[in-house]
Amino acid sequence: MASITLTDIVKQYGDGFHAVKGVSLDIADGEFVILVGPSGCGKSTLLRMIVGLEDITSGELKIGGKRMNDKAPRERHLAMVFQNYALYPHLTVFENIAFPLRLQKGQFSEDEIQRKVRLAASTLELEDHLDRKPANLSGGQRQRVAMGRAIVREADAFLFDEPLSNLDAKLRGQMRTEIARMQRRLGTTTVYVTHDQTEAMTLGDRVAVLRKGELQQVASPRGLYEQPVNLFVAGFIGSPPMNFLPGEVKNGRLSLPFADLPLPENLRSRVGDRSLVIVGIRPEHFEDAAVLEDSKREAGVTFETDVDVTEWLGSEQYAYIPFDTHPDVAAKLEELDRDLDGEGMRTQLVVALSSESRVRDGDRATLWFDPAKILVFDPETNENMSRDDAVAQQIDEENEQDRRASLERAQKREQVAAAG
Ligand SMILES: Nc1ncnc2c1ncn2[C@@H]1O[C@H](COP(=O)(O)OP(=O)(O)O)[C@@H](O)[C@H]1O
Ligand SMILES: [Mg+2]
């Protein structure tokens, strides 16, 4: 097992294209790190440079503290799991898993191969399928065979490139849990690439967000969610996405398309003499004023609005509210949307209300939000002016404690299982 350290890694392809523009990232031994970003942002390129399938243009790659830039893939002791599994159709599950061991001719006895493959198969619950061919397996089972192959190699780290994107939604959810459980059990350093922010948030100890070859932020899922550094991270993380509204600043007040509130105290000096900011409010930070207790309602901001469409989902209800955006931020938000591979829904507010709310399509409703939860962005630099570095650090420290604790629990369970 090993740590992976990237220092100022650059990739310029033969045609001159800069796919990765100086990425630095420290991945601790045993850590599960996700690289996430829209399609084309350089995730696969970065992963392929780590594993050795792509040359590193400049910068340094260390694995377990040793420089690896010029080492062949084989010498890096990493195992890569691809999206299409790369299984051999004519070989059984057993032989597919055994393949990397047989490849190292003479290094393992038949007994050792049997033992290693059976151990991996039991970890992955594949014991009953060892004689079958890949074509007769479900997508999830094939995925596990591909992982089994990575496990028998006893690699120093696992690298995954969008391994679940061929699976249907339900199986994706199952495999996600399975990969997380496996990673904890084995405690193997893992780098996992995905364009799916839900996958990133649910799997990662830490998540690295990439945009056009540049690292935007590396933090715990909660750190990214609550304390994003900029508009891009704020808009990329969360579903439905954060609402962005033009906010006009005048005489210490912040005027939004549907409400007007005092500019929160802690933001006054940071906003300075800007007359226009971009305000971010997550859908779940709104509520139907009618379902709130008086004390809570009075502590927030209420406003009346026309509701266009509602979607009742059982656990909650989404309501869509069109608004007129400010021409000076419209272009900025359109650009952001293109960056995010977005759905172009930036001129309607999406709010997540309690499922008890009786707001329905076409209603005039009184909605509520907590002004302490709003984020304020600089429309020039995209920077989150409301970010609190101390709080962000605290969140990540707690996350690291939780990670260590859960790794210890998983390994204790393994020891108990092995002893019994
Ligand atoms: N061999 C190549 N030559 C030139 N450009 C490439 C090559 N491979 C990938 N790219 C470009 O590099 C960028 C990043 O690609 P990639 O790492 O595959 O993105 P991701 O995995 O995030 O979708 C893309 O714009 C892609 O077109
Ligand atoms: Mg890719």
Short mmCIF file of C-alpha atoms and ligand atoms in Angstrom, two decimals:
data_model
loop_
_atom_site.label_atom_id
_atom_site.label_comp_id
_atom_site.label_asym_id
_atom_site.label_seq_id
_atom_site.Cartn_x
_atom_site.Cartn_y
_atom_site.Cartn_z
CA MET A 1 0.00 0.00 0.00
CA ALA A 2 1.17 3.49 -0.68
CA SER A 3 0.60 7.20 -0.76
CA ILE A 4 0.39 8.99 -4.12
CA THR A 5 1.77 12.50 -4.49
CA LEU A 6 1.25 14.69 -7.54
CA THR A 7 3.27 17.88 -7.77
CA ASP A 8 2.42 20.41 -10.45
CA ILE A 9 1.52 17.71 -12.99
CA VAL A 10 1.05 18.98 -16.56
CA LYS A 11 -0.15 17.16 -19.67
CA GLN A 12 0.22 18.66 -23.09
CA TYR A 13 -0.86 16.30 -25.85
CA GLY A 14 1.05 15.95 -29.11
CA ASP A 15 -1.34 18.31 -30.89
CA GLY A 16 -0.51 21.03 -28.36
CA PHE A 17 -3.67 20.69 -26.27
CA HIS A 18 -3.18 21.37 -22.55
CA ALA A 19 -5.39 18.73 -20.92
CA VAL A 20 -3.95 19.04 -17.38
CA LYS A 21 -2.55 22.37 -16.25
CA GLY A 22 -0.47 21.90 -13.12
CA VAL A 23 -2.29 19.68 -10.65
CA SER A 24 -0.91 19.09 -7.14
CA LEU A 25 -2.55 16.56 -4.89
CA ASP A 26 -1.47 14.50 -1.85
CA ILE A 27 -3.26 11.19 -1.46
CA ALA A 28 -2.61 9.49 1.87
CA ASP A 29 -1.96 5.77 2.24
CA GLY A 30 -5.34 4.03 2.43
CA GLU A 31 -7.32 7.07 1.37
CA PHE A 32 -10.22 7.02 -1.10
CA VAL A 33 -9.97 10.09 -3.34
CA ILE A 34 -12.37 11.00 -6.12
CA LEU A 35 -11.49 13.07 -9.19
CA VAL A 36 -14.67 14.66 -10.43
CA GLY A 37 -15.54 17.18 -13.12
CA PRO A 38 -17.51 17.59 -16.34
CA SER A 39 -16.63 15.53 -19.39
CA GLY A 40 -13.34 16.59 -21.00
CA CYS A 41 -11.85 18.28 -17.90
CA GLY A 42 -8.81 15.94 -17.87
CA LYS A 43 -9.80 13.25 -15.33
CA SER A 44 -8.84 10.24 -17.44
CA THR A 45 -5.67 11.94 -18.60
CA LEU A 46 -4.60 12.48 -14.99
CA LEU A 47 -5.41 8.89 -14.02
CA ARG A 48 -3.57 7.51 -17.05
CA MET A 49 -0.50 9.53 -16.11
CA ILE A 50 -0.59 8.05 -12.60
CA VAL A 51 -0.87 4.50 -13.89
CA GLY A 52 1.74 5.06 -16.59
CA LEU A 53 -0.34 4.78 -19.75
CA GLU A 54 0.36 8.40 -20.64
CA ASP A 55 3.61 10.38 -20.38
CA ILE A 56 3.82 13.20 -17.86
CA THR A 57 4.76 16.41 -19.67
CA SER A 58 6.10 18.08 -16.52
CA GLY A 59 5.77 17.86 -12.76
CA GLU A 60 6.47 14.96 -10.44
CA LEU A 61 4.60 11.78 -9.55
CA LYS A 62 5.59 9.89 -6.42
CA ILE A 63 4.15 6.60 -5.24
CA GLY A 64 5.10 5.52 -1.73
CA GLY A 65 7.57 8.40 -1.67
CA LYS A 66 9.46 7.26 -4.82
CA ARG A 67 9.58 9.18 -8.07
CA MET A 68 7.67 7.23 -10.73
CA ASN A 69 7.59 9.56 -13.75
CA ASP A 70 9.78 7.34 -15.88
CA LYS A 71 8.81 3.92 -14.52
CA ALA A 72 6.92 1.44 -16.70
CA PRO A 73 3.29 0.76 -15.67
CA ARG A 74 4.27 -2.68 -14.35
CA GLU A 75 6.84 -1.21 -11.97
CA ARG A 76 4.29 1.11 -10.39
CA HIS A 77 2.33 -1.75 -8.76
CA LEU A 78 -1.06 -0.19 -9.42
CA ALA A 79 -4.26 -1.88 -10.56
CA MET A 80 -6.62 -0.12 -12.92
CA VAL A 81 -10.33 -0.98 -13.28
CA PHE A 82 -11.85 0.31 -16.51
CA GLN A 83 -15.39 1.26 -17.42
CA ASN A 84 -15.78 -1.67 -19.84
CA TYR A 85 -14.19 -4.13 -17.35
CA ALA A 86 -11.84 -5.52 -20.04
CA LEU A 87 -12.73 -9.14 -19.20
CA TYR A 88 -11.74 -12.04 -21.48
CA PRO A 89 -14.99 -13.55 -22.82
CA HIS A 90 -13.53 -17.01 -23.47
CA LEU A 91 -12.10 -17.39 -19.96
CA THR A 92 -14.03 -18.41 -16.83
CA VAL A 93 -14.42 -16.07 -13.90
CA PHE A 94 -11.65 -17.98 -12.12
CA GLU A 95 -9.26 -17.60 -15.04
CA ASN A 96 -10.16 -13.96 -15.55
CA ILE A 97 -9.23 -13.23 -11.94
CA ALA A 98 -6.13 -15.42 -12.13
CA PHE A 99 -4.99 -13.76 -15.35
CA PRO A 100 -2.56 -11.20 -13.90
CA LEU A 101 -0.95 -13.93 -11.77
CA ARG A 102 -0.47 -16.29 -14.72
CA LEU A 103 0.95 -13.39 -16.71
CA GLN A 104 3.91 -13.24 -14.30
CA LYS A 105 5.14 -16.62 -15.50
CA GLY A 106 6.54 -18.92 -12.86
CA GLN A 107 6.18 -16.42 -10.06
CA PHE A 108 3.20 -18.13 -8.43
CA SER A 109 2.62 -21.86 -7.91
CA GLU A 110 -0.75 -23.34 -8.88
CA ASP A 111 -1.56 -23.65 -5.16
CA GLU A 112 -0.85 -19.98 -4.59
CA ILE A 113 -2.98 -18.99 -7.56
CA GLN A 114 -5.85 -21.15 -6.25
CA ARG A 115 -5.55 -19.62 -2.79
CA LYS A 116 -5.36 -16.00 -3.97
CA VAL A 117 -8.21 -16.28 -6.46
CA ARG A 118 -10.48 -18.05 -3.94
CA LEU A 119 -9.73 -15.45 -1.28
CA ALA A 120 -10.57 -12.60 -3.66
CA ALA A 121 -13.69 -14.44 -4.83
CA SER A 122 -14.90 -14.83 -1.28
CA THR A 123 -14.32 -11.14 -0.51
CA LEU A 124 -16.38 -10.33 -3.60
CA GLU A 125 -18.98 -13.06 -3.09
CA LEU A 126 -18.12 -14.67 -6.40
CA GLU A 127 -17.41 -18.21 -5.09
CA ASP A 128 -20.49 -19.65 -6.75
CA HIS A 129 -19.63 -18.18 -10.14
CA LEU A 130 -16.01 -19.19 -10.63
CA ASP A 131 -16.73 -21.62 -13.50
CA ARG A 132 -18.99 -19.27 -15.45
CA LYS A 133 -18.12 -17.09 -18.44
CA PRO A 134 -18.46 -13.27 -18.32
CA ALA A 135 -21.29 -13.28 -20.90
CA ASN A 136 -23.49 -15.16 -18.43
CA LEU A 137 -22.96 -12.72 -15.57
CA SER A 138 -24.89 -9.62 -14.60
CA GLY A 139 -23.24 -6.22 -14.98
CA GLY A 140 -22.57 -6.05 -11.25
CA GLN A 141 -20.94 -9.48 -11.20
CA ARG A 142 -18.72 -8.55 -14.13
CA GLN A 143 -17.70 -5.45 -12.25
CA ARG A 144 -16.73 -7.60 -9.28
CA VAL A 145 -14.64 -9.90 -11.49
CA ALA A 146 -12.77 -6.85 -12.75
CA MET A 147 -12.16 -5.83 -9.15
CA GLY A 148 -11.08 -9.36 -8.24
CA ARG A 149 -8.38 -9.09 -10.84
CA ALA A 150 -7.15 -5.91 -9.20
CA ILE A 151 -7.24 -7.53 -5.75
CA VAL A 152 -5.16 -10.64 -6.58
CA ARG A 153 -2.35 -8.46 -7.82
CA GLU A 154 -2.08 -7.02 -4.31
CA ALA A 155 -1.48 -3.67 -5.90
CA ASP A 156 -0.34 -0.65 -3.90
CA ALA A 157 -3.36 1.31 -5.11
CA PHE A 158 -6.56 0.87 -7.11
CA LEU A 159 -7.42 3.26 -9.91
CA PHE A 160 -10.95 3.37 -11.26
CA ASP A 161 -12.01 5.21 -14.42
CA GLU A 162 -15.80 5.67 -14.41
CA PRO A 163 -16.37 2.00 -13.57
CA LEU A 164 -20.12 2.31 -13.08
CA SER A 165 -21.20 4.45 -16.00
CA ASN A 166 -22.38 1.45 -18.07
CA LEU A 167 -24.73 0.21 -15.35
CA ASP A 168 -28.37 1.10 -14.78
CA ALA A 169 -29.25 3.43 -11.90
CA LYS A 170 -30.20 0.73 -9.41
CA LEU A 171 -27.13 -1.39 -9.98
CA ARG A 172 -24.98 1.72 -9.87
CA GLY A 173 -26.26 2.39 -6.36
CA GLN A 174 -25.54 -1.19 -5.27
CA MET A 175 -22.06 -1.23 -6.77
CA ARG A 176 -21.28 2.09 -5.18
CA THR A 177 -21.96 0.64 -1.74
CA GLU A 178 -19.98 -2.45 -2.63
CA ILE A 179 -16.93 -0.53 -3.79
CA ALA A 180 -17.03 1.61 -0.63
CA ARG A 181 -17.26 -1.48 1.58
CA MET A 182 -14.43 -3.22 -0.28
CA GLN A 183 -12.18 -0.22 -0.06
CA ARG A 184 -12.68 -0.04 3.72
CA ARG A 185 -12.07 -3.75 4.15
CA LEU A 186 -8.89 -3.79 2.14
CA GLY A 187 -7.74 -0.32 3.22
CA THR A 188 -6.12 0.14 -0.20
CA THR A 189 -5.34 3.62 -1.50
CA THR A 190 -7.90 4.34 -4.21
CA VAL A 191 -8.25 7.01 -6.88
CA TYR A 192 -11.63 7.00 -8.54
CA VAL A 193 -12.66 9.10 -11.56
CA THR A 194 -16.25 10.07 -12.27
CA HIS A 195 -18.24 12.89 -13.86
CA ASP A 196 -21.13 12.14 -11.51
CA GLN A 197 -21.20 14.42 -8.48
CA THR A 198 -23.51 12.06 -6.54
CA GLU A 199 -21.03 9.22 -6.96
CA ALA A 200 -18.21 11.54 -5.89
CA MET A 201 -20.02 12.75 -2.79
CA THR A 202 -21.16 9.31 -1.63
CA LEU A 203 -17.87 7.47 -2.20
CA GLY A 204 -15.00 9.77 -1.45
CA ASP A 205 -13.10 10.48 1.73
CA ARG A 206 -11.98 13.53 -0.19
CA VAL A 207 -13.13 14.86 -3.52
CA ALA A 208 -10.95 16.78 -5.99
CA VAL A 209 -12.96 18.96 -8.39
CA LEU A 210 -11.40 19.61 -11.81
CA ARG A 211 -12.39 22.22 -14.36
CA LYS A 212 -10.64 22.45 -17.75
CA GLY A 213 -7.48 20.76 -16.48
CA GLU A 214 -7.25 22.83 -13.30
CA LEU A 215 -7.94 21.72 -9.77
CA GLN A 216 -10.60 23.92 -8.20
CA GLN A 217 -10.88 22.50 -4.68
CA VAL A 218 -9.96 19.38 -2.76
CA ALA A 219 -12.08 18.78 0.32
CA SER A 220 -14.40 16.39 2.11
CA PRO A 221 -17.85 16.01 0.52
CA ARG A 222 -19.35 18.16 3.28
CA GLY A 223 -16.58 20.73 2.87
CA LEU A 224 -17.37 21.08 -0.84
CA TYR A 225 -21.07 21.25 -0.18
CA GLU A 226 -21.05 23.83 2.58
CA GLN A 227 -17.89 25.80 1.86
CA PRO A 228 -17.26 25.77 -1.91
CA VAL A 229 -14.43 28.06 -2.99
CA ASN A 230 -16.14 29.38 -6.10
CA LEU A 231 -19.20 29.49 -8.34
CA PHE A 232 -18.08 26.45 -10.33
CA VAL A 233 -17.76 24.11 -7.34
CA ALA A 234 -20.97 25.48 -5.81
CA GLY A 235 -22.88 24.83 -9.03
CA PHE A 236 -21.34 21.43 -9.71
CA ILE A 237 -21.93 19.88 -6.30
CA GLY A 238 -25.52 19.25 -5.20
CA SER A 239 -28.70 18.02 -6.85
CA PRO A 240 -30.90 19.77 -7.79
CA PRO A 241 -28.16 22.36 -8.26
CA MET A 242 -27.71 25.51 -6.23
CA ASN A 243 -29.82 28.48 -7.34
CA PHE A 244 -27.86 31.52 -8.48
CA LEU A 245 -29.56 34.90 -8.29
CA PRO A 246 -28.44 38.43 -9.06
CA GLY A 247 -28.09 40.43 -5.83
CA GLU A 248 -28.06 44.22 -5.97
CA VAL A 249 -26.28 45.84 -3.04
CA LYS A 250 -27.44 49.27 -1.87
CA ASN A 251 -27.26 51.01 1.51
CA GLY A 252 -26.36 47.82 3.34
CA ARG A 253 -29.23 45.87 1.84
CA LEU A 254 -29.21 42.98 -0.59
CA SER A 255 -31.98 42.97 -3.14
CA LEU A 256 -32.87 39.66 -4.84
CA PRO A 257 -35.42 39.20 -7.64
CA PHE A 258 -38.08 38.16 -5.10
CA ALA A 259 -36.92 39.48 -1.72
CA ASP A 260 -34.95 42.19 -0.03
CA LEU A 261 -32.86 41.62 3.10
CA PRO A 262 -30.13 43.28 5.15
CA LEU A 263 -26.69 42.26 3.89
CA PRO A 264 -25.43 39.80 6.54
CA GLU A 265 -22.99 41.52 8.92
CA ASN A 266 -20.03 39.20 8.22
CA LEU A 267 -20.19 40.01 4.50
CA ARG A 268 -20.25 43.79 4.58
CA SER A 269 -16.53 44.39 4.43
CA ARG A 270 -15.95 41.59 1.91
CA VAL A 271 -18.62 42.89 -0.45
CA GLY A 272 -17.13 46.38 -0.08
CA ASP A 273 -18.38 48.80 -2.72
CA ARG A 274 -19.62 46.18 -5.19
CA SER A 275 -23.11 47.02 -6.36
CA LEU A 276 -23.86 43.60 -7.86
CA VAL A 277 -23.09 40.12 -6.52
CA ILE A 278 -24.24 36.59 -7.33
CA VAL A 279 -26.20 34.97 -4.52
CA GLY A 280 -26.33 31.19 -4.16
CA ILE A 281 -29.13 29.45 -2.25
CA ARG A 282 -29.56 25.68 -2.22
CA PRO A 283 -33.05 24.35 -3.02
CA GLU A 284 -33.34 22.67 0.40
CA HIS A 285 -32.74 25.94 2.22
CA PHE A 286 -36.19 27.15 1.18
CA GLU A 287 -39.44 26.10 2.80
CA ASP A 288 -43.15 26.69 2.49
CA ALA A 289 -43.79 29.31 5.20
CA ALA A 290 -47.11 27.61 5.98
CA VAL A 291 -45.46 24.48 7.40
CA LEU A 292 -43.06 26.33 9.72
CA GLU A 293 -43.51 27.16 13.39
CA ASP A 294 -43.87 30.90 14.04
CA SER A 295 -40.49 31.29 15.77
CA LYS A 296 -38.60 29.70 12.88
CA ARG A 297 -40.56 31.59 10.25
CA GLU A 298 -39.90 34.92 11.93
CA ALA A 299 -36.16 34.22 12.12
CA GLY A 300 -35.91 33.99 8.32
CA VAL A 301 -36.96 35.89 5.21
CA THR A 302 -40.42 35.31 3.72
CA PHE A 303 -41.63 36.34 0.27
CA GLU A 304 -44.70 35.84 -1.89
CA THR A 305 -44.28 34.36 -5.33
CA ASP A 306 -46.06 32.65 -8.21
CA VAL A 307 -45.23 28.97 -8.46
CA ASP A 308 -45.05 27.52 -11.96
CA VAL A 309 -44.75 23.74 -11.62
CA THR A 310 -44.48 21.42 -8.61
CA GLU A 311 -43.19 17.86 -8.38
CA TRP A 312 -44.25 15.85 -5.34
CA LEU A 313 -41.71 13.11 -4.60
CA GLY A 314 -42.92 11.60 -1.34
CA SER A 315 -39.98 12.63 0.80
CA GLU A 316 -40.08 16.22 -0.44
CA GLN A 317 -41.58 18.42 -3.11
CA TYR A 318 -39.83 20.53 -5.74
CA ALA A 319 -41.37 23.78 -6.89
CA TYR A 320 -40.16 25.82 -9.88
CA ILE A 321 -40.37 29.60 -9.84
CA PRO A 322 -39.35 31.65 -12.89
CA PHE A 323 -37.58 34.96 -12.33
CA ASP A 324 -35.99 37.72 -14.39
CA THR A 325 -32.25 37.70 -14.15
CA HIS A 326 -30.06 40.80 -14.27
CA PRO A 327 -28.43 41.34 -17.71
CA ASP A 328 -25.00 41.84 -16.08
CA VAL A 329 -25.00 38.38 -14.53
CA ALA A 330 -26.96 36.55 -17.24
CA ALA A 331 -23.88 36.11 -19.44
CA LYS A 332 -21.82 34.93 -16.48
CA LEU A 333 -24.40 32.32 -15.52
CA GLU A 334 -24.73 31.12 -19.10
CA GLU A 335 -20.98 30.64 -19.25
CA LEU A 336 -21.07 28.75 -15.95
CA ASP A 337 -23.81 26.55 -17.32
CA ARG A 338 -21.74 25.64 -20.37
CA ASP A 339 -18.80 24.78 -18.08
CA LEU A 340 -21.01 22.56 -16.00
CA ASP A 341 -22.56 20.72 -18.96
CA GLY A 342 -25.68 22.23 -17.42
CA GLU A 343 -29.32 21.92 -18.22
CA GLY A 344 -29.76 25.63 -18.84
CA MET A 345 -32.27 26.16 -16.05
CA ARG A 346 -30.74 29.24 -14.55
CA THR A 347 -33.72 31.57 -14.86
CA GLN A 348 -35.95 29.60 -12.59
CA LEU A 349 -35.62 29.04 -8.92
CA VAL A 350 -35.83 25.42 -7.78
CA VAL A 351 -36.98 25.00 -4.19
CA ALA A 352 -37.32 21.78 -2.20
CA LEU A 353 -40.29 22.05 0.15
CA SER A 354 -41.58 19.70 2.80
CA SER A 355 -43.75 16.91 1.38
CA GLU A 356 -46.51 18.19 3.69
CA SER A 357 -46.57 21.50 1.83
CA ARG A 358 -49.82 22.04 -0.08
CA VAL A 359 -48.31 24.46 -2.59
CA ARG A 360 -49.38 23.30 -6.06
CA ASP A 361 -48.91 24.29 -9.73
CA GLY A 362 -50.02 27.85 -10.42
CA ASP A 363 -50.36 28.80 -6.73
CA ARG A 364 -49.38 32.08 -5.20
CA ALA A 365 -47.32 30.90 -2.22
CA THR A 366 -45.42 32.36 0.70
CA LEU A 367 -41.94 30.85 0.78
CA TRP A 368 -39.20 31.19 3.37
CA PHE A 369 -35.41 30.92 3.53
CA ASP A 370 -32.73 31.23 6.18
CA PRO A 371 -30.47 34.19 5.32
CA ALA A 372 -27.61 32.60 7.29
CA LYS A 373 -27.44 29.88 4.60
CA ILE A 374 -26.92 32.10 1.56
CA LEU A 375 -23.60 32.19 -0.28
CA VAL A 376 -22.34 35.35 -1.97
CA PHE A 377 -20.04 35.24 -5.00
CA ASP A 378 -17.92 37.90 -6.64
CA PRO A 379 -19.25 38.21 -10.22
CA GLU A 380 -15.78 39.22 -11.48
CA THR A 381 -13.62 36.46 -9.98
CA ASN A 382 -16.31 33.82 -9.23
CA GLU A 383 -14.88 33.56 -5.71
CA ASN A 384 -17.15 32.65 -2.80
CA MET A 385 -16.93 35.73 -0.57
CA SER A 386 -18.99 34.09 2.17
CA ARG A 387 -16.60 31.16 2.66
CA ASP A 388 -15.33 30.74 6.22
CA ASP A 389 -11.86 29.15 6.13
CA ALA A 390 -11.93 28.18 9.80
CA VAL A 391 -15.26 26.38 9.46
CA ALA A 392 -14.07 24.69 6.25
CA GLN A 393 -10.96 23.43 8.03
CA GLN A 394 -12.99 22.16 10.96
CA ILE A 395 -15.28 20.20 8.62
CA ASP A 396 -12.32 18.53 6.92
CA GLU A 397 -10.65 17.67 10.23
CA GLU A 398 -13.82 15.99 11.47
CA ASN A 399 -14.07 14.13 8.18
CA GLU A 400 -10.51 12.84 8.57
CA GLN A 401 -11.24 11.62 12.13
CA ASP A 402 -14.34 9.83 10.87
CA ARG A 403 -12.38 8.22 8.03
CA ARG A 404 -9.74 6.83 10.37
CA ALA A 405 -12.37 5.55 12.77
CA SER A 406 -14.32 3.76 10.06
CA LEU A 407 -11.14 2.25 8.58
CA GLU A 408 -10.24 0.91 12.03
CA ARG A 409 -13.72 -0.51 12.54
CA ALA A 410 -13.63 -2.25 9.15
CA GLN A 411 -10.22 -3.74 9.83
CA LYS A 412 -11.20 -4.90 13.30
CA ARG A 413 -14.20 -6.69 11.79
CA GLU A 414 -11.88 -8.34 9.26
CA GLN A 415 -9.59 -9.58 12.03
CA VAL A 416 -12.53 -10.97 14.00
CA ALA A 417 -13.86 -12.68 10.87
CA ALA A 418 -10.42 -14.12 10.05
CA ALA A 419 -9.93 -15.40 13.63
CA GLY A 420 -13.39 -16.97 13.88
N1 LIG B 1 -4.60 11.77 -27.34
C1 LIG B 1 -5.11 13.01 -27.22
N2 LIG B 1 -4.67 14.03 -28.00
C2 LIG B 1 -5.16 15.28 -27.87
N3 LIG B 1 -6.11 15.63 -26.97
C3 LIG B 1 -6.60 14.66 -26.18
C4 LIG B 1 -6.14 13.31 -26.26
N4 LIG B 1 -6.80 12.58 -25.33
C5 LIG B 1 -7.64 13.43 -24.73
N5 LIG B 1 -7.54 14.68 -25.23
C6 LIG B 1 -8.28 15.88 -24.81
O1 LIG B 1 -7.93 16.19 -23.46
C7 LIG B 1 -9.06 16.65 -22.74
C8 LIG B 1 -9.24 15.82 -21.50
O2 LIG B 1 -9.59 14.50 -21.88
P1 LIG B 1 -9.92 13.39 -20.79
O3 LIG B 1 -8.81 13.33 -19.82
O4 LIG B 1 -10.27 12.14 -21.52
O5 LIG B 1 -11.21 14.02 -20.10
P2 LIG B 1 -12.27 13.37 -19.07
O6 LIG B 1 -11.78 12.01 -18.70
O7 LIG B 1 -12.30 14.33 -17.92
O8 LIG B 1 -13.58 13.37 -19.78
C9 LIG B 1 -10.24 16.58 -23.69
O9 LIG B 1 -10.46 17.87 -24.21
C10 LIG B 1 -9.77 15.63 -24.78
O10 LIG B 1 -10.35 15.95 -26.01
MG MG B 2 -12.66 10.11 -18.99
#
